[in-house]
Short mmCIF file of C-alpha atoms in Angstrom, two decimals:
data_model
loop_
_atom_site.label_atom_id
_atom_site.label_comp_id
_atom_site.label_asym_id
_atom_site.label_seq_id
_atom_site.Cartn_x
_atom_site.Cartn_y
_atom_site.Cartn_z
CA MET A 1 -21.40 -155.91 139.45
CA THR A 2 -24.98 -156.06 138.20
CA LEU A 3 -25.73 -159.33 136.44
CA LYS A 4 -27.82 -159.35 133.31
CA ILE A 5 -30.22 -162.26 133.85
CA ASP A 6 -31.89 -163.20 130.54
CA VAL A 7 -34.99 -164.95 131.83
CA PHE A 8 -36.63 -165.95 128.53
CA ASN A 9 -34.43 -167.44 125.83
CA HIS A 10 -34.67 -170.85 124.26
CA ILE A 11 -32.71 -174.06 123.88
CA PHE A 12 -33.00 -177.65 122.71
CA PRO A 13 -30.69 -179.66 124.97
CA ARG A 14 -28.91 -182.13 122.73
CA PRO A 15 -30.49 -185.32 124.16
CA PHE A 16 -33.93 -183.77 123.77
CA PHE A 17 -33.16 -182.44 120.28
CA ASP A 18 -32.05 -185.86 119.05
CA ARG A 19 -35.17 -187.53 120.46
CA LEU A 20 -37.42 -184.76 119.10
CA GLN A 21 -36.27 -185.41 115.54
CA ASP A 22 -37.10 -189.10 115.91
CA VAL A 23 -40.66 -188.66 117.20
CA VAL A 24 -42.04 -185.38 115.82
CA VAL A 25 -45.09 -185.99 113.65
CA ASP A 26 -45.20 -182.64 111.87
CA ARG A 27 -41.62 -182.10 110.71
CA ALA A 28 -42.56 -178.66 109.38
CA ALA A 29 -43.00 -177.58 113.02
CA VAL A 30 -39.24 -177.92 113.59
CA LYS A 31 -37.95 -177.20 110.07
CA ARG A 32 -36.62 -173.76 110.98
CA TRP A 33 -35.00 -174.97 114.17
CA LEU A 34 -32.73 -177.35 112.25
CA HIS A 35 -30.94 -174.32 110.80
CA ILE A 36 -30.35 -172.46 114.09
CA PRO A 37 -27.36 -174.22 115.68
CA PHE A 38 -27.44 -171.83 118.68
CA LEU A 39 -30.48 -173.84 119.80
CA TYR A 40 -28.81 -177.23 120.08
CA ASP A 41 -25.03 -176.76 119.72
CA LEU A 42 -23.47 -175.62 123.00
CA ASP A 43 -20.20 -174.62 121.34
CA VAL A 44 -22.06 -172.22 119.06
CA ARG A 45 -24.05 -170.84 122.00
CA PHE A 46 -20.99 -170.28 124.16
CA ARG A 47 -19.06 -168.56 121.35
CA THR A 48 -22.00 -166.24 120.79
CA LEU A 49 -22.44 -165.44 124.47
CA GLU A 50 -18.78 -164.55 124.98
CA GLN A 51 -19.32 -161.21 123.24
CA PHE A 52 -21.70 -160.12 126.04
CA GLY A 53 -19.25 -160.62 128.89
CA PRO A 54 -19.30 -162.71 132.09
CA ASP A 55 -22.15 -160.74 133.68
CA TYR A 56 -24.63 -161.96 131.03
CA ARG A 57 -26.45 -165.13 132.19
CA GLN A 58 -29.28 -167.22 130.70
CA ILE A 59 -32.14 -168.96 132.43
CA LEU A 60 -32.95 -171.70 129.94
CA SER A 61 -36.38 -172.64 128.62
CA LEU A 62 -37.35 -175.11 125.94
CA SER A 63 -38.15 -173.80 122.48
CA ALA A 64 -41.50 -174.27 120.79
CA PRO A 65 -43.25 -176.37 119.57
CA PRO A 66 -45.14 -177.23 122.76
CA ILE A 67 -44.37 -180.77 123.93
CA GLU A 68 -48.06 -181.67 123.85
CA SER A 69 -48.18 -180.95 120.11
CA ILE A 70 -45.17 -183.02 119.08
CA ASN A 71 -46.66 -186.52 119.13
CA PRO A 72 -50.08 -187.84 120.25
CA ASP A 73 -48.57 -190.92 121.91
CA ARG A 74 -48.95 -190.57 125.67
CA GLY A 75 -45.71 -192.35 126.53
CA ILE A 76 -43.67 -190.29 124.09
CA THR A 77 -45.09 -187.02 125.41
CA LEU A 78 -44.35 -187.89 129.02
CA ASP A 79 -40.84 -189.10 128.20
CA LEU A 80 -40.11 -185.93 126.20
CA ALA A 81 -41.04 -183.72 129.14
CA ARG A 82 -38.87 -185.68 131.57
CA LEU A 83 -35.98 -185.72 129.11
CA ALA A 84 -36.25 -181.97 128.55
CA ASN A 85 -36.20 -181.19 132.26
CA ASP A 86 -33.47 -183.67 133.13
CA SER A 87 -31.30 -182.38 130.27
CA MET A 88 -31.73 -178.73 131.25
CA ALA A 89 -30.96 -179.53 134.88
CA ASP A 90 -27.77 -181.22 133.67
CA LEU A 91 -26.80 -178.07 131.75
CA VAL A 92 -27.34 -175.88 134.81
CA ARG A 93 -25.23 -178.20 136.97
CA ALA A 94 -22.47 -178.30 134.37
CA HIS A 95 -22.39 -174.56 133.60
CA PRO A 96 -23.72 -172.62 136.61
CA ALA A 97 -21.72 -169.49 135.78
CA ARG A 98 -23.55 -169.07 132.48
CA PHE A 99 -26.85 -170.86 133.19
CA PRO A 100 -28.07 -170.06 136.73
CA GLY A 101 -31.36 -171.92 136.29
CA PHE A 102 -33.95 -173.41 133.98
CA ILE A 103 -37.69 -173.32 133.34
CA ALA A 104 -39.61 -176.60 133.43
CA SER A 105 -41.60 -177.96 130.49
CA LEU A 106 -44.71 -180.10 130.84
CA PRO A 107 -46.76 -182.66 128.89
CA LEU A 108 -49.84 -180.46 129.11
CA ASN A 109 -52.12 -182.78 127.15
CA HIS A 110 -51.94 -184.91 130.31
CA PRO A 111 -52.86 -182.51 133.14
CA ASP A 112 -52.45 -184.97 136.03
CA GLU A 113 -49.03 -186.07 134.86
CA SER A 114 -48.12 -182.41 134.36
CA VAL A 115 -48.75 -181.74 138.04
CA ALA A 116 -46.45 -184.62 138.99
CA GLU A 117 -43.74 -183.49 136.55
CA LEU A 118 -43.92 -179.93 137.87
CA GLU A 119 -43.47 -181.20 141.43
CA ARG A 120 -40.49 -183.32 140.36
CA SER A 121 -38.90 -180.53 138.32
CA VAL A 122 -39.10 -177.98 141.13
CA ARG A 123 -38.37 -180.19 144.14
CA ASP A 124 -35.86 -182.66 142.67
CA LEU A 125 -34.27 -180.77 139.77
CA GLY A 126 -34.41 -177.18 141.02
CA ALA A 127 -36.50 -175.64 138.24
CA LEU A 128 -37.06 -171.92 138.81
CA GLY A 129 -40.39 -171.69 136.96
CA VAL A 130 -42.60 -173.42 134.43
CA GLN A 131 -43.40 -172.57 130.82
CA LEU A 132 -47.06 -172.80 129.81
CA PHE A 133 -48.37 -172.03 126.35
CA SER A 134 -51.35 -169.81 125.65
CA ASN A 135 -53.45 -172.83 124.72
CA VAL A 136 -53.07 -176.57 125.09
CA ASN A 137 -53.81 -178.08 121.68
CA GLY A 138 -56.71 -175.63 121.42
CA LEU A 139 -57.86 -175.72 125.05
CA PRO A 140 -57.66 -172.48 127.09
CA LEU A 141 -55.58 -172.34 130.24
CA ASP A 142 -58.67 -171.43 132.28
CA ASP A 143 -60.18 -174.84 131.44
CA PRO A 144 -60.96 -176.65 134.74
CA ARG A 145 -58.58 -179.46 133.77
CA PHE A 146 -55.63 -177.13 134.34
CA TRP A 147 -56.74 -175.67 137.65
CA PRO A 148 -54.80 -178.25 139.75
CA LEU A 149 -51.69 -177.32 137.80
CA LEU A 150 -52.19 -173.61 138.51
CA GLU A 151 -52.78 -174.40 142.19
CA THR A 152 -49.59 -176.45 142.27
CA ALA A 153 -47.53 -173.67 140.70
CA ASP A 154 -48.91 -171.26 143.30
CA ARG A 155 -48.22 -173.65 146.18
CA LEU A 156 -44.64 -174.24 145.02
CA ARG A 157 -44.13 -170.48 144.53
CA CYS A 158 -43.21 -171.40 140.98
CA PRO A 159 -43.77 -168.54 138.51
CA ILE A 160 -45.47 -169.30 135.20
CA LEU A 161 -43.84 -168.05 132.01
CA LEU A 162 -46.65 -167.62 129.48
CA HIS A 163 -45.60 -168.25 125.87
CA PRO A 164 -47.87 -167.85 122.82
CA ALA A 165 -48.76 -170.82 120.61
CA ARG A 166 -50.40 -170.62 117.19
CA GLY A 167 -49.56 -172.07 113.79
CA ALA A 168 -50.30 -171.44 110.14
CA GLY A 169 -53.35 -173.70 110.36
CA PHE A 170 -55.18 -170.96 112.25
CA ALA A 171 -56.56 -169.02 109.28
CA ASP A 172 -56.78 -165.24 109.15
CA TYR A 173 -60.33 -165.38 107.71
CA PRO A 174 -63.09 -168.00 108.13
CA GLY A 175 -63.22 -168.57 104.38
CA GLU A 176 -59.57 -169.61 104.16
CA LYS A 177 -57.74 -172.74 105.28
CA LYS A 178 -54.48 -171.26 106.52
CA SER A 179 -52.83 -168.04 107.63
CA LEU A 180 -50.86 -166.24 104.93
CA TYR A 181 -47.61 -164.26 105.10
CA GLU A 182 -46.86 -165.57 108.62
CA ILE A 183 -49.63 -163.39 110.04
CA TRP A 184 -50.23 -166.26 112.49
CA TRP A 185 -46.89 -165.26 114.07
CA THR A 186 -46.64 -161.49 113.53
CA PHE A 187 -50.05 -160.65 114.98
CA GLY A 188 -51.37 -164.05 116.01
CA TRP A 189 -48.86 -164.61 118.78
CA PRO A 190 -49.45 -161.28 120.54
CA TYR A 191 -53.18 -161.88 120.22
CA GLU A 192 -52.79 -165.38 121.71
CA THR A 193 -50.97 -164.06 124.75
CA SER A 194 -53.47 -161.26 125.29
CA VAL A 195 -56.45 -163.60 124.98
CA ALA A 196 -54.94 -165.99 127.52
CA MET A 197 -54.35 -163.10 129.92
CA GLN A 198 -57.93 -161.86 129.67
CA ARG A 199 -59.33 -165.36 130.08
CA LEU A 200 -57.28 -165.84 133.23
CA VAL A 201 -58.41 -162.47 134.59
CA PHE A 202 -62.12 -163.18 134.11
CA SER A 203 -61.81 -166.77 135.31
CA ARG A 204 -61.07 -165.04 138.64
CA LEU A 205 -57.64 -166.62 138.86
CA PHE A 206 -56.16 -163.69 140.77
CA ASP A 207 -59.07 -163.62 143.22
CA ARG A 208 -58.63 -167.32 143.90
CA LEU A 209 -54.80 -167.35 143.87
CA PRO A 210 -53.74 -163.77 144.61
CA GLY A 211 -50.10 -164.74 145.09
CA ILE A 212 -49.64 -166.49 141.76
CA ARG A 213 -46.99 -165.00 139.47
CA ILE A 214 -47.45 -165.10 135.71
CA LEU A 215 -44.94 -163.54 133.34
CA SER A 216 -46.44 -162.59 129.98
CA HIS A 217 -43.85 -162.97 127.23
CA HIS A 218 -43.05 -160.10 124.84
CA LEU A 219 -43.80 -157.35 127.36
CA GLY A 220 -47.44 -158.24 127.85
CA ALA A 221 -48.13 -158.55 124.10
CA MET A 222 -51.04 -156.23 123.17
CA ILE A 223 -51.96 -155.22 126.70
CA PRO A 224 -49.85 -152.05 127.21
CA TYR A 225 -50.84 -150.62 123.83
CA PHE A 226 -54.53 -151.33 124.46
CA GLU A 227 -54.51 -149.87 127.96
CA GLY A 228 -57.63 -147.83 127.22
CA ARG A 229 -59.60 -150.85 126.05
CA ILE A 230 -58.75 -152.91 129.13
CA GLY A 231 -59.37 -149.86 131.30
CA TYR A 232 -62.47 -147.84 130.47
CA GLY A 233 -63.45 -150.39 127.83
CA LEU A 234 -63.64 -153.39 130.19
CA ASP A 235 -65.25 -151.21 132.85
CA GLN A 236 -68.31 -151.64 130.59
CA LEU A 237 -68.08 -155.44 130.36
CA GLY A 238 -71.50 -156.78 129.41
CA ALA A 239 -72.73 -153.66 127.64
CA ARG A 240 -71.88 -155.19 124.26
CA THR A 241 -73.23 -158.70 124.99
CA ALA A 242 -76.86 -159.80 124.95
CA ASP A 243 -76.63 -163.55 125.60
CA GLU A 244 -74.32 -163.57 128.67
CA ASP A 245 -74.65 -161.75 131.99
CA TYR A 246 -71.14 -160.32 132.04
CA GLY A 247 -72.37 -157.41 134.10
CA ALA A 248 -72.87 -159.74 137.04
CA LEU A 249 -69.39 -161.15 136.55
CA LEU A 250 -67.96 -157.64 136.52
CA THR A 251 -69.57 -156.66 139.80
CA SER A 252 -68.45 -159.91 141.44
CA LEU A 253 -64.77 -159.18 140.87
CA ARG A 254 -62.79 -157.82 143.79
CA LYS A 255 -60.90 -155.37 141.59
CA ARG A 256 -61.34 -153.36 138.47
CA PRO A 257 -60.33 -155.51 135.41
CA TYR A 258 -57.52 -153.07 134.62
CA ASP A 259 -55.94 -153.74 138.00
CA TYR A 260 -55.78 -157.49 137.39
CA PHE A 261 -53.80 -156.96 134.18
CA LYS A 262 -51.36 -154.95 136.25
CA MET A 263 -50.71 -158.07 138.35
CA PHE A 264 -48.95 -159.83 135.47
CA TRP A 265 -45.20 -159.61 135.12
CA ALA A 266 -43.61 -159.02 131.72
CA ASP A 267 -40.26 -159.29 129.95
CA THR A 268 -38.32 -157.10 127.54
CA ALA A 269 -38.35 -159.50 124.56
CA VAL A 270 -39.79 -157.14 121.93
CA PHE A 271 -37.32 -157.76 119.09
CA GLY A 272 -35.31 -154.57 119.54
CA SER A 273 -38.17 -152.05 119.67
CA ARG A 274 -37.44 -149.08 121.90
CA SER A 275 -40.97 -147.68 121.68
CA ALA A 276 -42.50 -151.02 122.68
CA THR A 277 -40.05 -151.24 125.59
CA GLU A 278 -41.00 -147.79 126.84
CA CYS A 279 -44.71 -148.52 126.46
CA GLY A 280 -44.46 -151.82 128.34
CA LEU A 281 -42.38 -150.36 131.15
CA LYS A 282 -44.86 -147.54 131.59
CA PHE A 283 -47.74 -150.01 131.93
CA PHE A 284 -46.21 -152.74 134.10
CA GLY A 285 -43.77 -150.53 136.02
CA HIS A 286 -40.07 -150.96 136.65
CA GLU A 287 -40.78 -153.42 139.48
CA GLN A 288 -42.46 -156.15 137.39
CA VAL A 289 -40.44 -156.17 134.18
CA VAL A 290 -37.47 -158.51 133.73
CA PHE A 291 -34.77 -158.66 131.09
CA ALA A 292 -35.29 -161.22 128.31
CA SER A 293 -34.03 -161.47 124.74
CA ASP A 294 -36.00 -164.36 123.14
CA ALA A 295 -32.70 -165.54 121.61
CA PRO A 296 -31.96 -167.09 119.17
CA PHE A 297 -34.82 -166.24 116.80
CA ASP A 298 -33.28 -163.23 115.10
CA PRO A 299 -31.76 -162.73 111.63
CA GLU A 300 -28.28 -163.52 113.00
CA GLY A 301 -29.34 -166.73 114.73
CA GLY A 302 -28.67 -165.74 118.31
CA ALA A 303 -26.84 -162.47 118.97
CA LEU A 304 -28.95 -159.67 117.52
CA TYR A 305 -31.92 -159.69 119.93
CA ILE A 306 -29.56 -159.90 122.91
CA ARG A 307 -27.41 -157.04 121.64
CA GLU A 308 -30.30 -154.77 120.69
CA THR A 309 -32.21 -155.37 123.92
CA LEU A 310 -29.12 -154.58 125.99
CA LYS A 311 -28.56 -151.43 123.95
CA ILE A 312 -32.10 -150.23 124.57
CA LEU A 313 -32.06 -150.97 128.30
CA ASP A 314 -28.67 -149.31 128.76
CA SER A 315 -29.87 -146.12 127.04
CA LEU A 316 -33.29 -145.72 128.69
CA GLU A 317 -33.74 -142.56 130.73
CA ILE A 318 -34.44 -144.39 133.98
CA SER A 319 -32.67 -144.45 137.33
CA GLU A 320 -29.75 -146.81 137.84
CA PRO A 321 -31.60 -148.69 140.61
CA ASP A 322 -34.49 -149.29 138.20
CA ARG A 323 -32.08 -150.51 135.52
CA ARG A 324 -30.41 -152.88 137.99
CA ASN A 325 -33.80 -154.24 138.97
CA ILE A 326 -34.76 -154.95 135.36
CA TYR A 327 -31.47 -156.73 134.80
CA GLN A 328 -31.26 -158.66 138.06
CA GLY A 329 -33.30 -157.57 141.08
CA ASN A 330 -36.75 -158.24 139.64
CA ALA A 331 -35.69 -161.70 138.46
CA GLU A 332 -34.52 -162.46 141.99
CA ARG A 333 -37.93 -161.49 143.35
CA LEU A 334 -39.77 -163.36 140.61
CA PHE A 335 -37.86 -166.60 141.15
CA ASN A 336 -37.37 -166.23 144.94
CA ARG A 337 -33.60 -166.61 144.80
CA LYS A 338 -30.35 -164.65 144.63
CA PHE A 339 -28.15 -164.89 141.55
#
């Protein structure tokens, strides 16, 4: 039996959810989540998952908002991260047949403490990976403050699951104060992920840590569709810039920029789009794409994205070994364990 390992879906463990509501500063950031019981009510989650059979399993990761954005108090942030990881480890221990693992969360506004919490989560709690957001309260992931964290993830063989982060306060135009019509989410999130990927490429991350594994959520965001721009376009890095010597940076890289983007992993969480799935698979290849649903943020509150993603994957004109790898084998290689 091939398992269907959903590597990127979201949860608020109940102890964390209760604490979150007490300490969150911007209640609008969690307003929607209060009306999605799949996130925090295990009975609702289990009833929903029953329709997908015993071979469907979830690797749990915390839902947005990022922990570092919830409350500026240092002690609260650190406690929230520990509570999230302890609570998810408890869920995995209690329900291993449905939840074979979890992804650690970190208090990223405190980089040193984040390193320690990552070590604890992986070594003591058994976390399979770590979720990082595309920016840390406005700071890019290639900021030197986060380099020890990236080194630690590489040393622990702990894959990074890259999730976008942007809110309505990021305006669509300089002359406005906020983003309208949820453009910050529709197009802002894919842009966020793609920007973070390019920053990591040109920070020479993959030259410095060639074994690091980073999974870009939502099938690599904009990258597969803009293959030409990151290919022949970035082969001309520096030609469009007068005040930086990007040409020197380009020649110093060990690989063509395009080839670094190919080093990212990706997941199938594209909200039920077959064309996006086919495009992403063509770019990243069947060996570096894993099954993910992004449940429960669909119009049904949990089931639709799972159902539609399964439907697409089951109907793709690919070999059965490739399909099995997307569902299970690639996740086993990504997380260095058998399910």
